[in-house]
XYZ file of C-alpha atoms in Angstrom:
369
model
C -91.898 -90.888 -14.727
C -91.521 -92.232 -10.970
C -93.308 -94.472 -8.457
C -96.012 -94.484 -5.596
C -97.138 -91.153 -3.862
C -98.324 -90.774 -0.362
C -100.548 -87.986 0.778
C -98.593 -85.498 2.788
C -100.235 -82.941 5.602
C -101.652 -80.020 4.080
C -98.991 -77.982 5.681
C -96.333 -80.096 3.456
C -94.876 -77.825 0.072
C -97.466 -78.694 -2.679
C -96.412 -78.008 -7.069
C -97.493 -77.775 -14.242
C -98.161 -79.365 -16.831
C -100.830 -77.597 -17.873
C -101.498 -75.448 -20.983
C -98.645 -73.204 -21.566
C -98.935 -69.073 -20.826
C -96.752 -66.574 -21.820
C -97.165 -63.672 -20.108
C -99.395 -63.220 -16.778
C -102.061 -61.195 -18.693
C -102.996 -59.091 -21.776
C -105.353 -56.144 -22.479
C -104.539 -52.172 -21.809
C -102.500 -51.134 -18.888
C -102.894 -53.810 -15.733
C -105.057 -55.718 -17.948
C -102.694 -56.110 -20.498
C -100.308 -57.737 -17.870
C -103.185 -59.856 -15.985
C -103.044 -57.337 -13.123
C -106.175 -56.430 -11.175
C -106.845 -53.610 -8.290
C -107.081 -55.338 -5.018
C -110.099 -55.414 -2.774
C -112.478 -57.594 -1.095
C -113.895 -58.488 -4.716
C -110.931 -58.122 -6.525
C -107.959 -59.979 -4.320
C -105.378 -59.293 -7.218
C -103.308 -61.926 -8.798
C -100.186 -64.070 -8.148
C -97.713 -63.985 -10.920
C -95.137 -67.456 -11.432
C -92.055 -66.866 -13.461
C -90.299 -70.121 -14.122
C -86.681 -70.603 -14.950
C -86.166 -66.945 -14.030
C -82.277 -68.263 -12.607
C -79.955 -70.547 -14.942
C -78.649 -74.025 -14.025
C -75.494 -74.114 -15.655
C -72.071 -72.777 -15.529
C -72.594 -70.925 -18.971
C -75.977 -69.550 -17.661
C -74.181 -68.178 -14.603
C -71.637 -65.918 -16.620
C -74.527 -64.731 -19.023
C -76.286 -63.577 -15.359
C -73.196 -61.616 -14.543
C -73.303 -59.426 -17.597
C -77.029 -58.685 -17.338
C -78.772 -55.672 -15.908
C -82.491 -55.540 -14.309
C -83.603 -51.959 -14.123
C -87.547 -52.485 -13.354
C -87.088 -55.713 -11.076
C -84.001 -53.526 -9.303
C -86.655 -50.877 -8.686
C -89.413 -53.273 -7.632
C -87.449 -54.993 -5.174
C -87.361 -52.137 -2.242
C -91.389 -52.127 -2.298
C -91.467 -55.856 -2.127
C -91.406 -58.335 0.885
C -90.342 -61.779 0.885
C -92.886 -63.862 2.588
C -91.747 -67.378 1.250
C -88.678 -69.517 0.342
C -89.551 -72.629 -1.093
C -86.255 -74.659 -1.464
C -84.969 -78.430 -2.255
C -82.836 -80.348 -4.018
C -82.649 -80.125 -8.076
C -83.439 -83.577 -8.207
C -87.258 -83.410 -6.997
C -89.314 -84.387 -9.264
C -91.506 -81.490 -9.179
C -89.771 -78.195 -9.798
C -90.149 -75.260 -7.496
C -92.460 -73.398 -9.603
C -94.869 -76.518 -9.599
C -94.591 -76.660 -5.882
C -95.377 -72.981 -5.584
C -98.406 -73.485 -7.991
C -99.737 -76.466 -5.990
C -99.657 -74.649 -2.716
C -101.294 -71.740 -3.969
C -103.954 -73.746 -5.529
C -104.411 -75.290 -2.055
C -103.425 -78.687 -3.172
C -102.524 -81.472 -1.220
C -99.722 -84.071 -2.310
C -96.382 -84.951 -2.427
C -93.040 -84.500 -4.860
C -93.828 -85.930 -8.525
C -97.952 -86.380 -7.360
C -99.682 -83.071 -8.251
C -102.573 -83.772 -10.271
C -101.631 -81.423 -13.212
C -102.798 -83.273 -16.133
C -106.517 -83.275 -14.826
C -106.321 -79.898 -14.690
C -104.726 -79.537 -17.924
C -106.977 -81.663 -19.346
C -110.069 -79.584 -18.257
C -108.347 -76.507 -19.808
C -108.671 -78.730 -23.126
C -111.855 -79.179 -22.735
C -111.882 -82.699 -20.899
C -114.271 -83.559 -17.844
C -111.904 -85.527 -15.563
C -114.747 -86.161 -13.216
C -113.725 -88.331 -10.516
C -110.539 -90.598 -12.791
C -107.479 -90.491 -11.980
C -105.427 -88.900 -15.330
C -101.840 -88.639 -16.487
C -100.292 -86.364 -19.315
C -99.153 -88.033 -22.281
C -96.674 -85.995 -23.920
C -95.495 -87.337 -27.516
C -91.685 -86.722 -27.670
C -88.573 -87.454 -29.344
C -85.669 -88.950 -27.239
C -82.681 -88.218 -28.445
C -80.091 -91.627 -28.499
C -76.545 -90.209 -27.545
C -73.405 -92.369 -27.272
C -73.842 -92.709 -23.612
C -77.367 -91.743 -22.729
C -81.238 -91.086 -23.880
C -82.127 -87.726 -23.565
C -85.487 -85.715 -24.064
C -85.889 -83.368 -26.346
C -88.734 -80.455 -25.730
C -92.064 -81.412 -27.200
C -92.563 -77.473 -27.709
C -89.904 -77.926 -30.376
C -91.076 -81.058 -32.539
C -93.317 -78.780 -34.701
C -95.916 -81.298 -34.580
C -99.076 -80.517 -36.418
C -102.444 -81.233 -35.344
C -103.005 -83.677 -38.475
C -99.731 -85.268 -37.643
C -100.580 -85.356 -33.977
C -103.998 -86.566 -34.179
C -102.270 -89.459 -36.802
C -100.073 -90.552 -34.277
C -102.737 -90.447 -31.136
C -104.654 -92.676 -33.623
C -102.155 -95.274 -34.139
C -101.032 -95.720 -30.697
C -104.178 -95.558 -28.763
C -104.928 -99.220 -29.493
C -101.867 -100.049 -27.453
C -103.245 -98.044 -24.510
C -106.564 -99.353 -24.744
C -105.606 -103.186 -24.786
C -103.770 -102.256 -21.342
C -107.502 -100.949 -20.142
C -106.918 -97.439 -20.354
C -108.636 -94.526 -21.590
C -106.651 -92.368 -23.947
C -107.968 -88.730 -24.744
C -106.444 -86.326 -27.204
C -106.326 -82.544 -26.031
C -103.824 -80.942 -28.236
C -101.006 -81.773 -30.502
C -98.366 -82.239 -27.879
C -101.084 -82.535 -24.946
C -102.691 -86.337 -24.989
C -104.324 -87.734 -21.633
C -104.594 -91.220 -20.011
C -106.900 -92.417 -17.333
C -106.730 -94.966 -15.052
C -106.927 -95.831 -11.341
C -103.425 -96.906 -11.192
C -102.344 -93.290 -11.751
C -104.010 -92.110 -8.420
C -100.820 -91.680 -6.614
C -98.076 -92.455 -8.948
C -95.158 -90.286 -8.758
C -93.709 -88.971 -12.025
C -90.855 -86.367 -12.925
C -92.433 -83.358 -14.639
C -91.392 -82.558 -18.311
C -90.359 -79.666 -17.391
C -87.410 -81.621 -14.772
C -86.446 -84.033 -17.773
C -86.294 -82.256 -21.319
C -82.497 -81.824 -22.200
C -81.322 -84.453 -19.718
C -81.055 -88.385 -19.310
C -84.278 -89.941 -19.331
C -83.025 -92.841 -16.657
C -82.772 -91.276 -13.397
C -86.414 -89.805 -14.060
C -87.575 -92.792 -14.567
C -86.851 -94.525 -11.389
C -88.861 -94.328 -8.411
C -85.792 -94.245 -6.072
C -86.514 -90.989 -4.884
C -84.146 -88.279 -7.072
C -83.297 -87.822 -10.628
C -79.479 -87.637 -9.824
C -78.450 -84.420 -11.839
C -80.312 -85.655 -14.876
C -77.264 -85.771 -16.934
C -75.281 -88.579 -15.840
C -75.138 -92.280 -15.737
C -78.233 -94.751 -15.624
C -80.705 -94.886 -12.520
C -81.666 -97.435 -10.240
C -84.279 -100.397 -11.075
C -87.768 -100.110 -12.145
C -90.244 -100.686 -9.369
C -93.726 -102.302 -9.880
C -95.740 -99.510 -10.475
C -93.681 -98.172 -13.392
C -93.446 -101.621 -14.977
C -96.722 -101.514 -16.617
C -95.924 -97.895 -17.993
C -92.549 -98.717 -19.027
C -93.686 -102.316 -21.091
C -96.196 -99.706 -23.071
C -93.192 -97.003 -23.554
C -91.305 -99.753 -25.356
C -94.489 -101.099 -27.236
C -95.252 -97.200 -28.403
C -91.444 -96.994 -29.354
C -91.521 -100.102 -31.625
C -94.703 -98.620 -33.915
C -93.587 -95.197 -33.419
C -90.216 -96.271 -34.942
C -91.565 -97.796 -37.971
C -94.765 -95.320 -38.574
C -94.446 -93.634 -42.153
C -95.313 -90.204 -40.487
C -91.912 -90.471 -38.727
C -90.080 -91.165 -42.375
C -91.842 -88.253 -43.884
C -90.934 -85.867 -40.725
C -87.144 -87.473 -41.044
C -87.156 -86.768 -44.949
C -88.087 -82.924 -43.877
C -85.390 -82.922 -40.950
C -87.868 -82.672 -38.169
C -87.208 -85.342 -35.332
C -89.418 -88.439 -35.389
C -91.392 -88.953 -32.255
C -90.783 -91.939 -30.813
C -91.818 -92.044 -27.254
C -93.809 -90.461 -24.952
C -93.239 -89.131 -21.564
C -95.823 -89.875 -18.549
C -96.414 -87.074 -16.139
C -98.823 -84.916 -13.339
C -100.809 -88.277 -12.646
C -103.891 -88.060 -10.054
C -107.125 -87.002 -9.517
C -108.284 -83.602 -9.738
C -108.572 -81.803 -6.775
C -110.567 -78.638 -5.873
C -108.679 -75.011 -6.365
C -108.884 -73.146 -3.010
C -106.801 -69.749 -4.515
C -107.126 -66.727 -2.882
C -106.254 -64.820 -6.062
C -105.656 -65.812 -9.727
C -102.416 -67.707 -10.458
C -100.869 -67.402 -13.660
C -97.889 -68.887 -14.911
C -95.574 -66.817 -17.220
C -93.607 -68.946 -19.744
C -91.281 -66.468 -21.701
C -88.056 -68.141 -20.049
C -88.875 -71.836 -20.274
C -87.916 -72.399 -24.034
C -84.683 -70.876 -23.813
C -83.467 -72.094 -20.604
C -84.491 -75.615 -21.397
C -82.698 -75.257 -24.518
C -79.819 -73.310 -22.188
C -79.752 -71.016 -25.268
C -78.437 -68.160 -22.646
C -78.564 -65.027 -25.684
C -82.236 -65.963 -25.679
C -82.847 -65.960 -22.056
C -81.050 -62.475 -21.407
C -83.891 -61.137 -24.167
C -86.709 -63.005 -22.360
C -85.798 -61.251 -19.318
C -85.854 -57.826 -21.228
C -89.316 -58.918 -22.519
C -90.330 -59.808 -18.919
C -88.954 -56.166 -17.567
C -91.192 -54.383 -20.118
C -93.920 -56.775 -19.821
C -94.913 -58.422 -16.769
C -92.747 -56.111 -14.362
C -93.947 -53.063 -15.772
C -97.532 -54.303 -15.062
C -96.586 -55.322 -11.528
C -95.354 -52.001 -11.197
C -98.325 -50.285 -12.270
C -100.532 -52.141 -10.425
C -98.497 -51.847 -7.260
C -98.861 -48.212 -7.508
C -102.480 -48.300 -7.931
C -102.775 -50.435 -4.529
C -103.367 -53.822 -6.234
C -102.385 -56.720 -4.028
C -99.896 -58.678 -6.568
C -97.436 -61.390 -6.104
C -94.467 -62.448 -7.329
C -92.928 -65.603 -7.475
C -89.130 -65.952 -9.099
C -88.476 -69.571 -9.348
C -85.312 -71.425 -10.633
C -84.139 -75.214 -10.516
C -83.625 -75.549 -6.309
C -85.897 -72.729 -4.633
C -88.420 -70.103 -5.568
C -88.600 -66.649 -3.545
C -92.424 -65.246 -3.486
C -93.038 -61.593 -2.843
C -95.466 -59.314 -1.747
C -96.061 -55.790 -1.678
C -94.186 -54.508 1.306
C -96.217 -53.073 4.332
C -95.099 -49.550 5.897
C -93.418 -46.400 5.063
C -89.990 -45.258 4.191
C -87.997 -46.802 7.252
C -89.650 -50.128 6.292
C -88.098 -49.864 2.301
C -84.869 -48.557 3.670
C -84.564 -51.591 5.426
C -85.785 -53.930 3.327
C -82.989 -52.418 0.550
C -80.067 -52.821 3.234
C -81.234 -56.399 3.987
C -81.860 -57.567 0.077
C -78.963 -58.814 -1.932
C -78.618 -57.930 -5.349
C -80.821 -58.878 -7.865
C -77.854 -61.717 -9.669
C -77.026 -62.764 -6.000
C -80.969 -63.125 -5.225
C -81.399 -65.139 -8.835
C -78.025 -66.965 -8.181
C -79.771 -68.496 -4.767
C -82.574 -70.376 -6.997
């Protein structure tokens, strides 16, 4: 979670707590990959690939053994038009910052209103309220820290999720908060205090020590080390509510049944993506390809490598087809620190040759993310 945000100028870097999408579209040929022919009435699309680069030594070792024939063939025909770079301790990861900027939003680190956007996608009208995404999660108690498991790995079905939702709802309502159900792993809370509340994205916290990401002190540390700083006033209400929810869930019969079935208990929640809905002014459709997410967060590098092979034969194949047919397609590759955005290269053979000579290899390019 985090603390208070301050509105940044429109020129500041701007960043997905939304229903996940695997792949950048579906259907025959370009449509199957979410890619369309460019033109005044059809501006193509922008595909963002999070977790395109590993964040650990083991992942970088896997990177050194991989090959990307399609990406390697695409790069000479792509021009680098933007590099979004920051520290791995920012509350908003690079793919969120790129998405927010593509949508034309204004805001600051940890303050992009992805909850309101996701609520609308889940059939909830956000109106003028400030919203936050409430993700039911499992906090794992280790020897010296508490880490957060990926909510998508909870195997929480609709019946179980609704049971837990109804159990905790009175605790939110007693605080004057409105809780709404969107999906088994996506609940939403509305209250004016969420406007400008700075919180860490789930994708920053999964698999890591939660404490540094609960602080408002301007960075999550490395997310794996010791305790963070003190909790500041905007977060005290939420930390108190979090503690009350944890006590209720600890003794809930559904969690006893889950543990008996070998499943992790749902024992807390994570708040993220807070703020009021903003209008979306994207020049072209923007989609997130989540193929690499689960494996990267689990640090399952063989599965991550397999995900890259699927990307090569799916999204990147679609990009290749669309570019050859003249579509205006954008591709963003994002890691923990940075995101690179590419568009079709303008110019002929000379421009492509210069691009080839200036461009690093795929492993070096991904390692820079």
